[in-house]
CSV table of C-alpha atoms and ligand atoms in Angstrom, one decimal:
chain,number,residue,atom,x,y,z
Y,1,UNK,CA,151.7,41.7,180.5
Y,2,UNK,CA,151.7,44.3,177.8
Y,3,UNK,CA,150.2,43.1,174.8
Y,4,UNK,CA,153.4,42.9,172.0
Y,5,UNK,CA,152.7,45.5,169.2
Y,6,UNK,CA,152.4,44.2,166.1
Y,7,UNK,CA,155.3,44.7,163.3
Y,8,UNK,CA,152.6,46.3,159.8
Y,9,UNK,CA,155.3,45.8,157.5
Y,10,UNK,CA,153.7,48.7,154.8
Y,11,UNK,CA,154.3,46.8,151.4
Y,12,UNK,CA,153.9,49.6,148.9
Y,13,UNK,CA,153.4,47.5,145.5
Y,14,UNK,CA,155.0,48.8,142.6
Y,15,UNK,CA,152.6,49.0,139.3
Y,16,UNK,CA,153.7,47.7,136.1
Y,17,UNK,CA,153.5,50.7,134.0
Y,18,UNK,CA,153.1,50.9,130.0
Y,19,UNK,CA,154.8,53.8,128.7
Y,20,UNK,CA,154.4,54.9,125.3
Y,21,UNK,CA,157.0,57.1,123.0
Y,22,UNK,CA,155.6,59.0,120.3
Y,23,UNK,CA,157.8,61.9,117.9
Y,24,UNK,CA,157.9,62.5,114.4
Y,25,UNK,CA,160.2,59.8,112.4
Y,26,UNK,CA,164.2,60.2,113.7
Y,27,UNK,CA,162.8,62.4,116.7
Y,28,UNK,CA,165.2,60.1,118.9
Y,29,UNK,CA,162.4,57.8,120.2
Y,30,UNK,CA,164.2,54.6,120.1
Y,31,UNK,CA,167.3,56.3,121.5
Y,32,UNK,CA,165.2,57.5,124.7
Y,33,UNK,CA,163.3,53.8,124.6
Y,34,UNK,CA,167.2,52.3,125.3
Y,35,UNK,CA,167.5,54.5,127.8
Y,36,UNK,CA,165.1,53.4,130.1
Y,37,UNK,CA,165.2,49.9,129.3
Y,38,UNK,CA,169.2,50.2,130.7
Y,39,UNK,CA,167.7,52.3,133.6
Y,40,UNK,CA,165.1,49.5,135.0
Y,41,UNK,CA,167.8,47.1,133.9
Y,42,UNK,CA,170.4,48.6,137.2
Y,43,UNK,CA,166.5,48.5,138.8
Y,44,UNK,CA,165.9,44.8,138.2
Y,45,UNK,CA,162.1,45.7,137.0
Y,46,UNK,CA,161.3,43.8,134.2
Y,47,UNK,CA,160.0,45.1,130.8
Y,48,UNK,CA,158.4,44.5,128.0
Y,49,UNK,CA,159.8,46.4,124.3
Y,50,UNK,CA,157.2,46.9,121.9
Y,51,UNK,CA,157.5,48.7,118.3
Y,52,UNK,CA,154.7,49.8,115.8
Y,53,UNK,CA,153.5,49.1,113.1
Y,54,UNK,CA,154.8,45.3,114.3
Y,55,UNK,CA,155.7,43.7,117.4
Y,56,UNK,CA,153.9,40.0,116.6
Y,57,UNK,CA,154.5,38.2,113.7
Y,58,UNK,CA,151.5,38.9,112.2
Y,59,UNK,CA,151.6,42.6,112.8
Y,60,UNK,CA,155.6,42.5,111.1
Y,61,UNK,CA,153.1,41.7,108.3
Y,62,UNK,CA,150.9,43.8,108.2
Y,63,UNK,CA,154.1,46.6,108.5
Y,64,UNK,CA,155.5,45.9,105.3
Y,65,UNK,CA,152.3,46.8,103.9
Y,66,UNK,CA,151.9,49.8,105.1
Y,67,UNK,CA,155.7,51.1,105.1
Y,68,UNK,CA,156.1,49.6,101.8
Y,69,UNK,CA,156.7,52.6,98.9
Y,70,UNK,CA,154.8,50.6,96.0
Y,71,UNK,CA,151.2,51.1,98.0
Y,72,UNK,CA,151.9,54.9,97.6
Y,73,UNK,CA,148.0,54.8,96.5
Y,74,UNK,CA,146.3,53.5,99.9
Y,75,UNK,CA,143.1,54.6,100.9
Y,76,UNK,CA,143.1,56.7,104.1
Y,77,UNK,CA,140.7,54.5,105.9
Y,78,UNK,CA,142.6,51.1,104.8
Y,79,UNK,CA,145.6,52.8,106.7
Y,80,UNK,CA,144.2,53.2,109.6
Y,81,UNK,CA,142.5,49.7,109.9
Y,82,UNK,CA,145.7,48.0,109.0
Y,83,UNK,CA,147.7,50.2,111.6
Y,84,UNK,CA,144.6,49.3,114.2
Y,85,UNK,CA,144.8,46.0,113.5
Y,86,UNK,CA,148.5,45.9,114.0
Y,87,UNK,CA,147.7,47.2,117.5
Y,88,UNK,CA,144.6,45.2,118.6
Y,89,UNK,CA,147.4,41.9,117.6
Y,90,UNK,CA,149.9,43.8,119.8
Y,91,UNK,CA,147.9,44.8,123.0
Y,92,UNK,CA,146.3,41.3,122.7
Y,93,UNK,CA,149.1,39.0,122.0
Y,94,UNK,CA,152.2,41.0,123.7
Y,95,UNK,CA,151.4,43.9,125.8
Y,96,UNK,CA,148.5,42.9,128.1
Y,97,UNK,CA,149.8,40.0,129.1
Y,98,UNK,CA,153.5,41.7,129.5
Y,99,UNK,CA,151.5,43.9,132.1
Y,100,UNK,CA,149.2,41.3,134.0
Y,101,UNK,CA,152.9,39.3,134.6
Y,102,UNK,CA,154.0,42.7,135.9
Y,103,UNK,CA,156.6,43.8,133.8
Y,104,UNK,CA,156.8,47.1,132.1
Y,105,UNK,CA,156.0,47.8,128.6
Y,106,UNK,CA,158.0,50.5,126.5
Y,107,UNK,CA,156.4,51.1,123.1
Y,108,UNK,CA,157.6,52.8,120.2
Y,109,UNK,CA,154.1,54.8,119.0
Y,110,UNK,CA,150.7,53.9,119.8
Y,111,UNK,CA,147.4,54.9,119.5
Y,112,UNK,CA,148.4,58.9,119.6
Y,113,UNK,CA,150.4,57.8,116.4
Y,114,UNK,CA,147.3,57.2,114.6
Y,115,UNK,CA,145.6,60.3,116.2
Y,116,UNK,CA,148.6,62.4,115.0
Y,117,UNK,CA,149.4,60.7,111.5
Y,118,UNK,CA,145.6,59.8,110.4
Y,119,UNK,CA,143.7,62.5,112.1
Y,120,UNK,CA,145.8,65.6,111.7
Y,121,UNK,CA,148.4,64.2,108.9
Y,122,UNK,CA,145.6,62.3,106.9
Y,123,UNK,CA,142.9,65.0,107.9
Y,124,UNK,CA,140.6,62.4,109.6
Y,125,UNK,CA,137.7,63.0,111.8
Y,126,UNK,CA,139.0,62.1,115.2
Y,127,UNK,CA,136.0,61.0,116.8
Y,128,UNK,CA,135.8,57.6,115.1
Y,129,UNK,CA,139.4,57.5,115.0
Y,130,UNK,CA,139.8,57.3,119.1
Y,131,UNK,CA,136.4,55.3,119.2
Y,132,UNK,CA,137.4,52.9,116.7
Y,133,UNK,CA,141.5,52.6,119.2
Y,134,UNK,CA,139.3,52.6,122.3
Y,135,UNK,CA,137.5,49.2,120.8
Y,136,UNK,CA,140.7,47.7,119.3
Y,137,UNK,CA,143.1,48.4,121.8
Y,138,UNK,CA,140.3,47.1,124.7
Y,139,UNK,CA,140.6,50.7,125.9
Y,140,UNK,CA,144.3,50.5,127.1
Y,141,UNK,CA,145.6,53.8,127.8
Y,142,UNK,CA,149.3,54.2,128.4
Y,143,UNK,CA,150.2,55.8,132.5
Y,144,UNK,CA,152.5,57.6,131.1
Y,145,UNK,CA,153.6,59.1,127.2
Y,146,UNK,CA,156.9,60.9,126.0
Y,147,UNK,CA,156.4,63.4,123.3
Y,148,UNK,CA,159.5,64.2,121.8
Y,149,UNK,CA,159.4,67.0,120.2
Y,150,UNK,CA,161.8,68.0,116.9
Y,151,UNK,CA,161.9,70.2,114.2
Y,152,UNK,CA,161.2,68.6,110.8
Y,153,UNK,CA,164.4,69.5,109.2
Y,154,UNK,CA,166.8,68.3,112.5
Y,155,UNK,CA,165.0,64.7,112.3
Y,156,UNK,CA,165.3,64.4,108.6
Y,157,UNK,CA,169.4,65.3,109.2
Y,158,UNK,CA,169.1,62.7,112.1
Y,159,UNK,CA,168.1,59.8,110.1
Y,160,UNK,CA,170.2,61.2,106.9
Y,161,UNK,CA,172.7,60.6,109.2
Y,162,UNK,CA,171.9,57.1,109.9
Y,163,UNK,CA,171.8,56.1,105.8
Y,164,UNK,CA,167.9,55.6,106.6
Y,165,UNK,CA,166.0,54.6,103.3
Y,166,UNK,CA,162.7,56.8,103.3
Y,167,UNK,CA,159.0,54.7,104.1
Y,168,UNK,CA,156.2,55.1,102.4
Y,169,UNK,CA,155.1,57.5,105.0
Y,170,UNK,CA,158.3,59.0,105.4
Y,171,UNK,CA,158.4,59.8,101.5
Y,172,UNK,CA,154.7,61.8,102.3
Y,173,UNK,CA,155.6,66.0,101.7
Y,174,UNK,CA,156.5,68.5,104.7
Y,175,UNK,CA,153.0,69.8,104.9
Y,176,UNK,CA,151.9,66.3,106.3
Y,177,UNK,CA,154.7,66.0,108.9
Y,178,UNK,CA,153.9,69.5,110.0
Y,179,UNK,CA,150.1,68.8,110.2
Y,180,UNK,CA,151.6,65.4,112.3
Y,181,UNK,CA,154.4,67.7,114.7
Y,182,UNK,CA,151.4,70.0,115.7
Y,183,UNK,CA,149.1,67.3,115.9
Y,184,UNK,CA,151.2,65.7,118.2
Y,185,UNK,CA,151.7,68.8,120.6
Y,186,UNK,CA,147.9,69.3,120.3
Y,187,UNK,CA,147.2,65.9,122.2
Y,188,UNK,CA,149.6,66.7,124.6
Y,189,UNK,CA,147.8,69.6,125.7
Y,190,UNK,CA,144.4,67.8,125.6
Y,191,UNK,CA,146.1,65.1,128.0
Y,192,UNK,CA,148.6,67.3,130.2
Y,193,UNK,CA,148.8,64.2,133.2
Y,194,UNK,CA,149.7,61.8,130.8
Y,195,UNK,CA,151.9,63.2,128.7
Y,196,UNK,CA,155.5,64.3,129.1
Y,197,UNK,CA,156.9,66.9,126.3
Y,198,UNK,CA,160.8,67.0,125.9
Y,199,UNK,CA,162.4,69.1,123.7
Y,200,UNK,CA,164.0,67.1,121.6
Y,201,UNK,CA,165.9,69.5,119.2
Y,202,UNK,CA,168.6,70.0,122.5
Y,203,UNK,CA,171.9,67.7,122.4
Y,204,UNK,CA,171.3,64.0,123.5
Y,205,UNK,CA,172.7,64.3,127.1
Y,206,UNK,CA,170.8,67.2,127.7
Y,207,UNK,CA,167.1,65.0,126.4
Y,208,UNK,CA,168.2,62.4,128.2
Y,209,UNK,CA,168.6,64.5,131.5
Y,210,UNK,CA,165.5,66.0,130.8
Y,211,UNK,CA,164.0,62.5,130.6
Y,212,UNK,CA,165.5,61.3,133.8
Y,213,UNK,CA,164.0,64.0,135.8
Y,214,UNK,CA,160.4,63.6,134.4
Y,215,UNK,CA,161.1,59.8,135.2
Y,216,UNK,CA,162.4,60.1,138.7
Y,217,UNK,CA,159.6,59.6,140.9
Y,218,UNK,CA,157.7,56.7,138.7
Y,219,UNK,CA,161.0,54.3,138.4
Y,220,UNK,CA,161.5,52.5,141.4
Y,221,UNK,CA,165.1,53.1,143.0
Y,222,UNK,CA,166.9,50.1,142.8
L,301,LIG,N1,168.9,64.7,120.9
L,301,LIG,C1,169.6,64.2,119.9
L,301,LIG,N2,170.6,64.9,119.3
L,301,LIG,C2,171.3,64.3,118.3
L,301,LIG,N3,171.1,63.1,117.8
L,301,LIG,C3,170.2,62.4,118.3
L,301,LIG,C4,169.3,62.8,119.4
L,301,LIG,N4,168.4,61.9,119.7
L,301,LIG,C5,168.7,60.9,118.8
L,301,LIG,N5,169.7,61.1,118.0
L,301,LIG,C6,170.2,60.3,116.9
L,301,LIG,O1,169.3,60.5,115.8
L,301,LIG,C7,169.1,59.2,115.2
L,301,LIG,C8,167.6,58.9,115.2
L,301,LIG,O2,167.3,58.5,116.5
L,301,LIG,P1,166.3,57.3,116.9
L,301,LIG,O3,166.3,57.2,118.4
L,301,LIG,O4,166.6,56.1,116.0
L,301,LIG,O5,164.9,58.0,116.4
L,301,LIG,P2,163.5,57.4,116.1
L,301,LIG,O6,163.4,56.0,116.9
L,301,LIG,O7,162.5,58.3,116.7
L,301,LIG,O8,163.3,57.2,114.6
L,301,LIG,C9,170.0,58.2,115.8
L,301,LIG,O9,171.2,58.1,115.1
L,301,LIG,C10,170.3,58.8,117.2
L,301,LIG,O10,171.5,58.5,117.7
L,302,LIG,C1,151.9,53.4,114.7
L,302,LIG,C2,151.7,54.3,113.6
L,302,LIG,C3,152.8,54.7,112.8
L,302,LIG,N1,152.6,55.5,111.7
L,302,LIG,C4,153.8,55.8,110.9
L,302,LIG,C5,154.9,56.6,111.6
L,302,LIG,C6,156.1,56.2,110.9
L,302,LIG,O1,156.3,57.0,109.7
L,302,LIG,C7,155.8,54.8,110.4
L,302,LIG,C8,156.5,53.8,111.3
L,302,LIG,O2,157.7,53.6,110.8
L,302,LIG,P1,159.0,53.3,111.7
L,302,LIG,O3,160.1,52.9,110.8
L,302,LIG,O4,158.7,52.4,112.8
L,302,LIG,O5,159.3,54.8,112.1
L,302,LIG,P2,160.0,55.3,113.4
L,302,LIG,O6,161.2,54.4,113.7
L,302,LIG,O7,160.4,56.7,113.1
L,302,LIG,O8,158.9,55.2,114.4
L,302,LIG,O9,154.4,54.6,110.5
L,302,LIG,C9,151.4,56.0,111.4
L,302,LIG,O10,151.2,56.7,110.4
L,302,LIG,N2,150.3,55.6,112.1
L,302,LIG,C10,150.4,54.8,113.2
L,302,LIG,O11,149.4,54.5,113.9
């Protein structure tokens, strides 16, 4: 008798995957964030939302100090250990455990925030910058990051628009947000696999399109 050839049913496991979203203020991250939660909602992967500074009760905290307008005088270096330790709370409490239960995470900024807005807005050395994320965040690196990128005058007209009341950093002059756009398209090219750049000055349909092609082949199909 022939022997019966066995049935390799090829399992191919699906990652959780933490995807980070990172722009200039009113750049349309939240907006793109929305859209892929709905997406892996018709996939029926779970996820995880995360925003920064905040996302834990004691990192909400720690956000109305920094975004509050009254600590217009903050030291540089206080900034970025208060964002830090906004994140350490976050990776700790919300988004590592969010991954090892294999669900998604989507987060609104993350560590390339404080490389963007401390090192090139703030003028800070980067090297103890990333060193000092690589200890806090216990060197979690996001798979994959959307850059959107925006002119400073359309994003300011975006969140006009919305009746937004101006943060603390918000309120900071146009030099800083340029020093913070470039910044930001700087990292990208330092980190080409990881990051995805969308324009993000085009018409919403047209970003989102853009987004959904650069997503195709890492969401699972339903
Ligand atoms: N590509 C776009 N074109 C026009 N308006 C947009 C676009 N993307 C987002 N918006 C709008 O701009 C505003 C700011 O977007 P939002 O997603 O809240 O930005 P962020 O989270 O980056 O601050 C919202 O009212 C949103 O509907
Ligand atoms: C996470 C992070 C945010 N920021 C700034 C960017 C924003 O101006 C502000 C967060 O405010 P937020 O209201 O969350 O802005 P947005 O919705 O546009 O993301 O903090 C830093 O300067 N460094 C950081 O590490």
């Amino acid at each position: 008798m022939r022997p019966r050839p066995s049935i390799r049913v090829q399992m191919k496991p699906i990652s959780p995957k933490f995807v980070t979203f990172e722009g200039i203020d009113g750049c349309g991250k939240s907006t793109l964030i929305d859209e892929l939660a709905s997406w892996l909602d018709r996939t029926r992967v779970p996820y995880v939302k995360t925003r920064e500074p905040g996302g834990t009760s004691l990192g909400e905290k720690i956000r109305g100090l920094l975004l509050d307008p009254a600590h217009r005088g903050m030291n540089r270096q206080t900034e970025v250990l208060l964002y830090t330790a906004s994140r350490a709370q976050l990776v700790a409490e919300i988004i590592l455990p969010a991954l090892k239960s294999g669900a998604w995470v989507l987060a609104d900024r993350y560590i390339d925030a404080t490389l963007a807005y401390q090192g090139y807005g703030r003028e800070l050395d980067p090297d103890p910058l990333r060193r000092l994320q690589h200890w806090a965040t216990q060197a979690l690196v996001p798979d994959k990051t959307v850059l959107l990128d925006c002119g400073i005058d359309t994003a300011a007209a975006r969140m006009s628009a919305r009746n937004h009341r101006p943060d603390r950093i918000e309120m900071e002059e146009r030099a800083f947000h340029e020093r913070v756009k470039a910044g930001y398209l700087d990292l990208a090219s330092l980190d080409p696999g990881r990051f995805i750049v969308l324009d993000a000055e085009k018409p919403l349909p047209e970003v989102i399109a853009d987004f959904r092609a650069a997503f195709r082949e890492i969401v699972p199909a339903p």
